[in-house]
JSON list of C-alpha atoms in Angstrom, two decimals:
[
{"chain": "A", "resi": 30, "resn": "UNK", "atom": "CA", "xyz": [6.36, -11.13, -9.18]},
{"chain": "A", "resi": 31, "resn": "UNK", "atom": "CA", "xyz": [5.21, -9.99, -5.90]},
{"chain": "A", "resi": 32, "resn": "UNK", "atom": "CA", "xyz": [7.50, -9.54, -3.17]},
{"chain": "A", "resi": 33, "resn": "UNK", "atom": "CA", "xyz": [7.49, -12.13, -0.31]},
{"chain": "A", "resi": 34, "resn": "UNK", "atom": "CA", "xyz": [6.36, -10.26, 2.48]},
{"chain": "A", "resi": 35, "resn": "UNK", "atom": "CA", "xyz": [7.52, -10.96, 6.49]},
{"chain": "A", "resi": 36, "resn": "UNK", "atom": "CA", "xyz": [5.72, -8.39, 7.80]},
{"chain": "A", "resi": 37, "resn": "UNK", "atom": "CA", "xyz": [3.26, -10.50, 9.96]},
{"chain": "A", "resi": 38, "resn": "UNK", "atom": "CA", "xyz": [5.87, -12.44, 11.53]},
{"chain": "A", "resi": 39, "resn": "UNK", "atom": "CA", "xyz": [8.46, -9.12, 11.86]},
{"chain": "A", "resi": 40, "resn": "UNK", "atom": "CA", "xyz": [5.32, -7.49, 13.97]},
{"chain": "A", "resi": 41, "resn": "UNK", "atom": "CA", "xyz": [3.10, -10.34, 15.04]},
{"chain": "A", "resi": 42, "resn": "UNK", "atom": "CA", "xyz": [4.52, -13.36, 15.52]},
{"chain": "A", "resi": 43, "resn": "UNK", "atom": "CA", "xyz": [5.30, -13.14, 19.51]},
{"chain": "A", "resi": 44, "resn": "UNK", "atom": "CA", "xyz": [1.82, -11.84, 20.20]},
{"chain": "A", "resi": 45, "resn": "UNK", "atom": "CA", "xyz": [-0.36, -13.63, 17.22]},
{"chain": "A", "resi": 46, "resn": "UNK", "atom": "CA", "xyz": [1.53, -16.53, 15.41]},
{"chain": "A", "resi": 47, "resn": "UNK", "atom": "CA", "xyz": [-1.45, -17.62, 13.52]},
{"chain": "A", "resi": 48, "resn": "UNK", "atom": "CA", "xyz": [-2.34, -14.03, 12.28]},
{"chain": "A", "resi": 49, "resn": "UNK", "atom": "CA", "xyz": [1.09, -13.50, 10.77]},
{"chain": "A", "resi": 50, "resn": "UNK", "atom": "CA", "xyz": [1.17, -16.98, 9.27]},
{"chain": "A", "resi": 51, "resn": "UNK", "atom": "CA", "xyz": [-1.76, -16.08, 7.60]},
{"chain": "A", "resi": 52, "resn": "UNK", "atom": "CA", "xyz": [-1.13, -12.64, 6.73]},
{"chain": "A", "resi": 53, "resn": "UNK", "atom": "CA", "xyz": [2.65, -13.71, 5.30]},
{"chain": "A", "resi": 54, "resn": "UNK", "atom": "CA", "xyz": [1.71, -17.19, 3.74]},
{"chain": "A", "resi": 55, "resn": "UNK", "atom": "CA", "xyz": [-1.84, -16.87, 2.54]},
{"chain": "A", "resi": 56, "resn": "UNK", "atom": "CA", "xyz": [-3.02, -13.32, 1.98]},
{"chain": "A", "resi": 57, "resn": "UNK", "atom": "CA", "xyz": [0.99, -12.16, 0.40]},
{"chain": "A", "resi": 58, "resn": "UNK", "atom": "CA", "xyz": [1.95, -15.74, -0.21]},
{"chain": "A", "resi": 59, "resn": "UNK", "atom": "CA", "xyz": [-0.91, -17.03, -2.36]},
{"chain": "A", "resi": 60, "resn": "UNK", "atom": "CA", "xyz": [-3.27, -14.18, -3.26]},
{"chain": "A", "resi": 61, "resn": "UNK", "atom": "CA", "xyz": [-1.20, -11.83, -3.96]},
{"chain": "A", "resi": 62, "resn": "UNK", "atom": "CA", "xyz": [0.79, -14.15, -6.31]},
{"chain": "A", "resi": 63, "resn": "UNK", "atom": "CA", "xyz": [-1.60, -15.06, -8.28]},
{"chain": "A", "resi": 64, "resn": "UNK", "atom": "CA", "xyz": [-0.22, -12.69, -11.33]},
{"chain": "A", "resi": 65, "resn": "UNK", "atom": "CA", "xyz": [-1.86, -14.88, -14.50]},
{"chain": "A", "resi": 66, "resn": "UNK", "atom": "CA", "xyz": [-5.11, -13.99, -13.11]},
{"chain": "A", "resi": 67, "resn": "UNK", "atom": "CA", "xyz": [-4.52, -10.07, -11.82]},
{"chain": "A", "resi": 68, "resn": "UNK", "atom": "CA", "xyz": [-0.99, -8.24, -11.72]},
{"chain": "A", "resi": 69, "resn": "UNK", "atom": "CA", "xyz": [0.67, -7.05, -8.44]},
{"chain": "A", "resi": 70, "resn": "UNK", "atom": "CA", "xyz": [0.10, -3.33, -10.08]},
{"chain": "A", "resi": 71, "resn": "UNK", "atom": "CA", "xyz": [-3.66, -3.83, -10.08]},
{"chain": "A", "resi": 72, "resn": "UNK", "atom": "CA", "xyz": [-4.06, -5.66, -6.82]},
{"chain": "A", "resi": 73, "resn": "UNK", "atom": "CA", "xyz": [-1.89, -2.74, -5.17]},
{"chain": "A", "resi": 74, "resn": "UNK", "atom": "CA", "xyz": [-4.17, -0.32, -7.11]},
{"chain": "A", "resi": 75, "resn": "UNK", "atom": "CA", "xyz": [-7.66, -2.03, -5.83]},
{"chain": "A", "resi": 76, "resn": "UNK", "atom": "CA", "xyz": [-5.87, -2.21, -2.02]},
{"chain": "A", "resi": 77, "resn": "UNK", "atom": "CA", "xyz": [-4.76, 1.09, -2.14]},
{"chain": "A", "resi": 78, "resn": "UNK", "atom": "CA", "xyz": [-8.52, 2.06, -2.72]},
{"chain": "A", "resi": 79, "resn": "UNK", "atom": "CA", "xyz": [-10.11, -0.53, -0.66]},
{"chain": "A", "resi": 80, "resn": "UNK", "atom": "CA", "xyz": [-8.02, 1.05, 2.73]},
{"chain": "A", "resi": 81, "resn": "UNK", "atom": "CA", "xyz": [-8.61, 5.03, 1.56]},
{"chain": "A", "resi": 82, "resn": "UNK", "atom": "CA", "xyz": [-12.11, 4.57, 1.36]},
{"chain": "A", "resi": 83, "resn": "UNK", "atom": "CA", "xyz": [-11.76, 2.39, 5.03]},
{"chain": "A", "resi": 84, "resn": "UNK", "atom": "CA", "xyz": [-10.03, 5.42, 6.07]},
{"chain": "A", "resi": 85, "resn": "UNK", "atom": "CA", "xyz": [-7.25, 2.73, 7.47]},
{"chain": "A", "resi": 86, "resn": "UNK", "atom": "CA", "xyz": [-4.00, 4.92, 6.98]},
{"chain": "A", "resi": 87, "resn": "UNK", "atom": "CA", "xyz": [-1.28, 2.72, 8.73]},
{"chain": "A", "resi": 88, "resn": "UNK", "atom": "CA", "xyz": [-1.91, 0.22, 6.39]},
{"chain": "A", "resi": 89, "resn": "UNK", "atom": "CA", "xyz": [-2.76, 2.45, 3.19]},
{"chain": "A", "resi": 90, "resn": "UNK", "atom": "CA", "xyz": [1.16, 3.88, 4.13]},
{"chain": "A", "resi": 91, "resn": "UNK", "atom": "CA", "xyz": [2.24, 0.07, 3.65]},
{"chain": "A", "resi": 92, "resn": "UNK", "atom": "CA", "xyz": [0.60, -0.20, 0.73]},
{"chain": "A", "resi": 93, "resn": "UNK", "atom": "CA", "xyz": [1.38, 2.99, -1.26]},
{"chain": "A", "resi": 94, "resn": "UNK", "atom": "CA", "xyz": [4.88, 1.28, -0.79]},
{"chain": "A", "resi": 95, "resn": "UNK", "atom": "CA", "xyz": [4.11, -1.86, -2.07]},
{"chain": "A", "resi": 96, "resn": "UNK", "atom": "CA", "xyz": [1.94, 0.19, -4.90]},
{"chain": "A", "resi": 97, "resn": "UNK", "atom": "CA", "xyz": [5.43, 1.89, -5.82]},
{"chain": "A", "resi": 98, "resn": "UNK", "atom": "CA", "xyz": [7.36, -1.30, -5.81]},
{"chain": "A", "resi": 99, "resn": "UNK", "atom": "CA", "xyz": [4.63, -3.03, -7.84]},
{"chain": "A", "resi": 100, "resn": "UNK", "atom": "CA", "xyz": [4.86, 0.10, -11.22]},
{"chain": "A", "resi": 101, "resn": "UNK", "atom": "CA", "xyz": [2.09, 2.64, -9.94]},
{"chain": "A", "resi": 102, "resn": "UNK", "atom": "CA", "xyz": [3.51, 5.61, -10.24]},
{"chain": "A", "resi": 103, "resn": "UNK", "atom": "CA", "xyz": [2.92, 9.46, -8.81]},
{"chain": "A", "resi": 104, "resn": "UNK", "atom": "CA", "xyz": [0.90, 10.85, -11.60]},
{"chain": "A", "resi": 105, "resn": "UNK", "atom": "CA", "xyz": [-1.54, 7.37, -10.93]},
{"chain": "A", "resi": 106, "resn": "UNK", "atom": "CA", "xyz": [-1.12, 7.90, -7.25]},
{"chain": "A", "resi": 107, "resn": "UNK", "atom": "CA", "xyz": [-2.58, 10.97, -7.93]},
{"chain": "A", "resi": 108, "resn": "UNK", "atom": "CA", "xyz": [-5.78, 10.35, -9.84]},
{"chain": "A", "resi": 109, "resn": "UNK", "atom": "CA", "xyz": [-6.49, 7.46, -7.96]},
{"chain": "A", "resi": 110, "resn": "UNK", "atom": "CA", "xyz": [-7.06, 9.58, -4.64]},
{"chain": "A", "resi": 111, "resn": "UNK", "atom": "CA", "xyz": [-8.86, 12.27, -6.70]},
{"chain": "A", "resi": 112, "resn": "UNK", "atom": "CA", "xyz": [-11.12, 9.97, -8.36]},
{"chain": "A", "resi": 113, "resn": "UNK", "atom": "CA", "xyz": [-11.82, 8.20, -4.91]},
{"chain": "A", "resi": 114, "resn": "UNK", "atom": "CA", "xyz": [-12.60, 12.02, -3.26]},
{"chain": "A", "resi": 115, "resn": "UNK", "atom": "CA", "xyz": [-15.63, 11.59, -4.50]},
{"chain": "A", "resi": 116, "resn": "UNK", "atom": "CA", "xyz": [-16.59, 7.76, -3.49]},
{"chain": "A", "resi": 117, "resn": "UNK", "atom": "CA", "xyz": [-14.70, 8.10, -0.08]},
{"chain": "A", "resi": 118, "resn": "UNK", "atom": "CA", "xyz": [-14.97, 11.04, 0.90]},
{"chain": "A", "resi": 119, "resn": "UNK", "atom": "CA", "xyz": [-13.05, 14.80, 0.88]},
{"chain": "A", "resi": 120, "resn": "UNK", "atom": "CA", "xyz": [-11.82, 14.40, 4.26]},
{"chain": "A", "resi": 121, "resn": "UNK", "atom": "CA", "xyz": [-10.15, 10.60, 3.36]},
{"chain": "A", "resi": 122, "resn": "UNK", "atom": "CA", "xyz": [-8.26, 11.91, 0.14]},
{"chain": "A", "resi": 123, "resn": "UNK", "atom": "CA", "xyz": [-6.84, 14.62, 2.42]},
{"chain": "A", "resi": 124, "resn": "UNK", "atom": "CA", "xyz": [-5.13, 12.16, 4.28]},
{"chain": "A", "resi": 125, "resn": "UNK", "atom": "CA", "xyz": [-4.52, 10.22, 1.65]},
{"chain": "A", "resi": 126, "resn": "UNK", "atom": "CA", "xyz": [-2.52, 12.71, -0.37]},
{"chain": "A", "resi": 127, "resn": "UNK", "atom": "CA", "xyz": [-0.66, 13.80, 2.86]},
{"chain": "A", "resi": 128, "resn": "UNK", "atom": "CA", "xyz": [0.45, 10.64, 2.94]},
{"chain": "A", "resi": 129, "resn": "UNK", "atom": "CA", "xyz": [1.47, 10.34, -0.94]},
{"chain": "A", "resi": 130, "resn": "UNK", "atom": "CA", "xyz": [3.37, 13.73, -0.62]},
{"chain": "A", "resi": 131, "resn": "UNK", "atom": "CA", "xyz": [5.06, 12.72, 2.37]},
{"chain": "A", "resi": 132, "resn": "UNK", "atom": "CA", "xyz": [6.88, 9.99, 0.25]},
{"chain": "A", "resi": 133, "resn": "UNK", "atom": "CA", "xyz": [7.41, 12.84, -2.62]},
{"chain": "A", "resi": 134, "resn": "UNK", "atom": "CA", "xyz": [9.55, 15.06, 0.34]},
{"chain": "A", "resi": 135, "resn": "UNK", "atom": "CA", "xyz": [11.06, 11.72, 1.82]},
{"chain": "A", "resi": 136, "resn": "UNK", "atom": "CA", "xyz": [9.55, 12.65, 5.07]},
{"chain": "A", "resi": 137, "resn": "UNK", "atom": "CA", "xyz": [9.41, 9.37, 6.27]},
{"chain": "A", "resi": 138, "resn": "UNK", "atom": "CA", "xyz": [11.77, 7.67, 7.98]},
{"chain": "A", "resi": 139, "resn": "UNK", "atom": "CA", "xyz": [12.17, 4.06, 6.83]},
{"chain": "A", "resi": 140, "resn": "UNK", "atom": "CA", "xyz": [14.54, 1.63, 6.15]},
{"chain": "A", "resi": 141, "resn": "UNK", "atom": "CA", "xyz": [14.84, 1.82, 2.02]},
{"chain": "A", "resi": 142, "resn": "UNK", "atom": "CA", "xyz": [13.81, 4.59, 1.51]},
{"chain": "A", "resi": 143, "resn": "UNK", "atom": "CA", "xyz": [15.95, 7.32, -0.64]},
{"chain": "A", "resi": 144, "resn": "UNK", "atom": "CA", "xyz": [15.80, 10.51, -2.24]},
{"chain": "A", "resi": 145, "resn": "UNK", "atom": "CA", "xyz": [13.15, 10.42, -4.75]},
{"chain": "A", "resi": 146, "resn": "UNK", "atom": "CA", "xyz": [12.60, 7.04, -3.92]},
{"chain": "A", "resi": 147, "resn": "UNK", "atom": "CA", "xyz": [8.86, 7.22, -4.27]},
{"chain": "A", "resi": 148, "resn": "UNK", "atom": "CA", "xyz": [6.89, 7.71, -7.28]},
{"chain": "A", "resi": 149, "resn": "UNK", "atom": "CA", "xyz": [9.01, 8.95, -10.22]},
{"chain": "A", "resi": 150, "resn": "UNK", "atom": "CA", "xyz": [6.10, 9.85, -12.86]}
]
């Protein structure tokens, strides 16, 4: 079961109330729960690919998180931003994969995150 996400009203709610209602209780609370009908490991799959091929990094970051919580793992990582090199673009699975092997090196510094914390296979 997905995850029940705060971060709209962590990093919105002072500036856009509505915005993180909506983002928490709608888009994580409801869509992304509906698991009879598509599993959080696809849904992360399809968002990972919707925001590489956007070229929208912060939130592709978020989401290769969410991607590793929800099963995906680094070998699947992997051939989804090679596949999508040719759909999105060269330049976009560049970026994309510096992002993916940041999380391999634990370059990032986050709450949570440990040593070889991010996608095991």
């Amino acid at each position: 079961m997905a995850q029940k996400q705060t971060a709209g009203r962590d990093q919105l709610w002072d500036f856009a109330p509505k915005f993180a209602e909506l983002n928490d209780d709608v888009l994580f609370g409801e869509v992304w729960a509906r698991e009879e009908q598509m599993s959080a490991r696809d849904r992360s799959l399809i968002t990972v690919s919707a925001l590489m091929a956007q070229g929208l990094f912060p939130q592709l970051e978020a989401h290769m998180r969410i991607a590793k919580t929800n099963g995906v793992t680094k070998d699947e990582m992997v051939e989804l931003i090679t596949h999508l090199a040719f759909y999105a673009g060269w330049p976009k699975a560049w970026s994309a994969f510096g992002l993916a092997r940041r999380f391999t090196r634990n370059k990032i510094d986050h709450p949570g995150i440990t040593p070889g914390w991010f996608f095991a296979g």
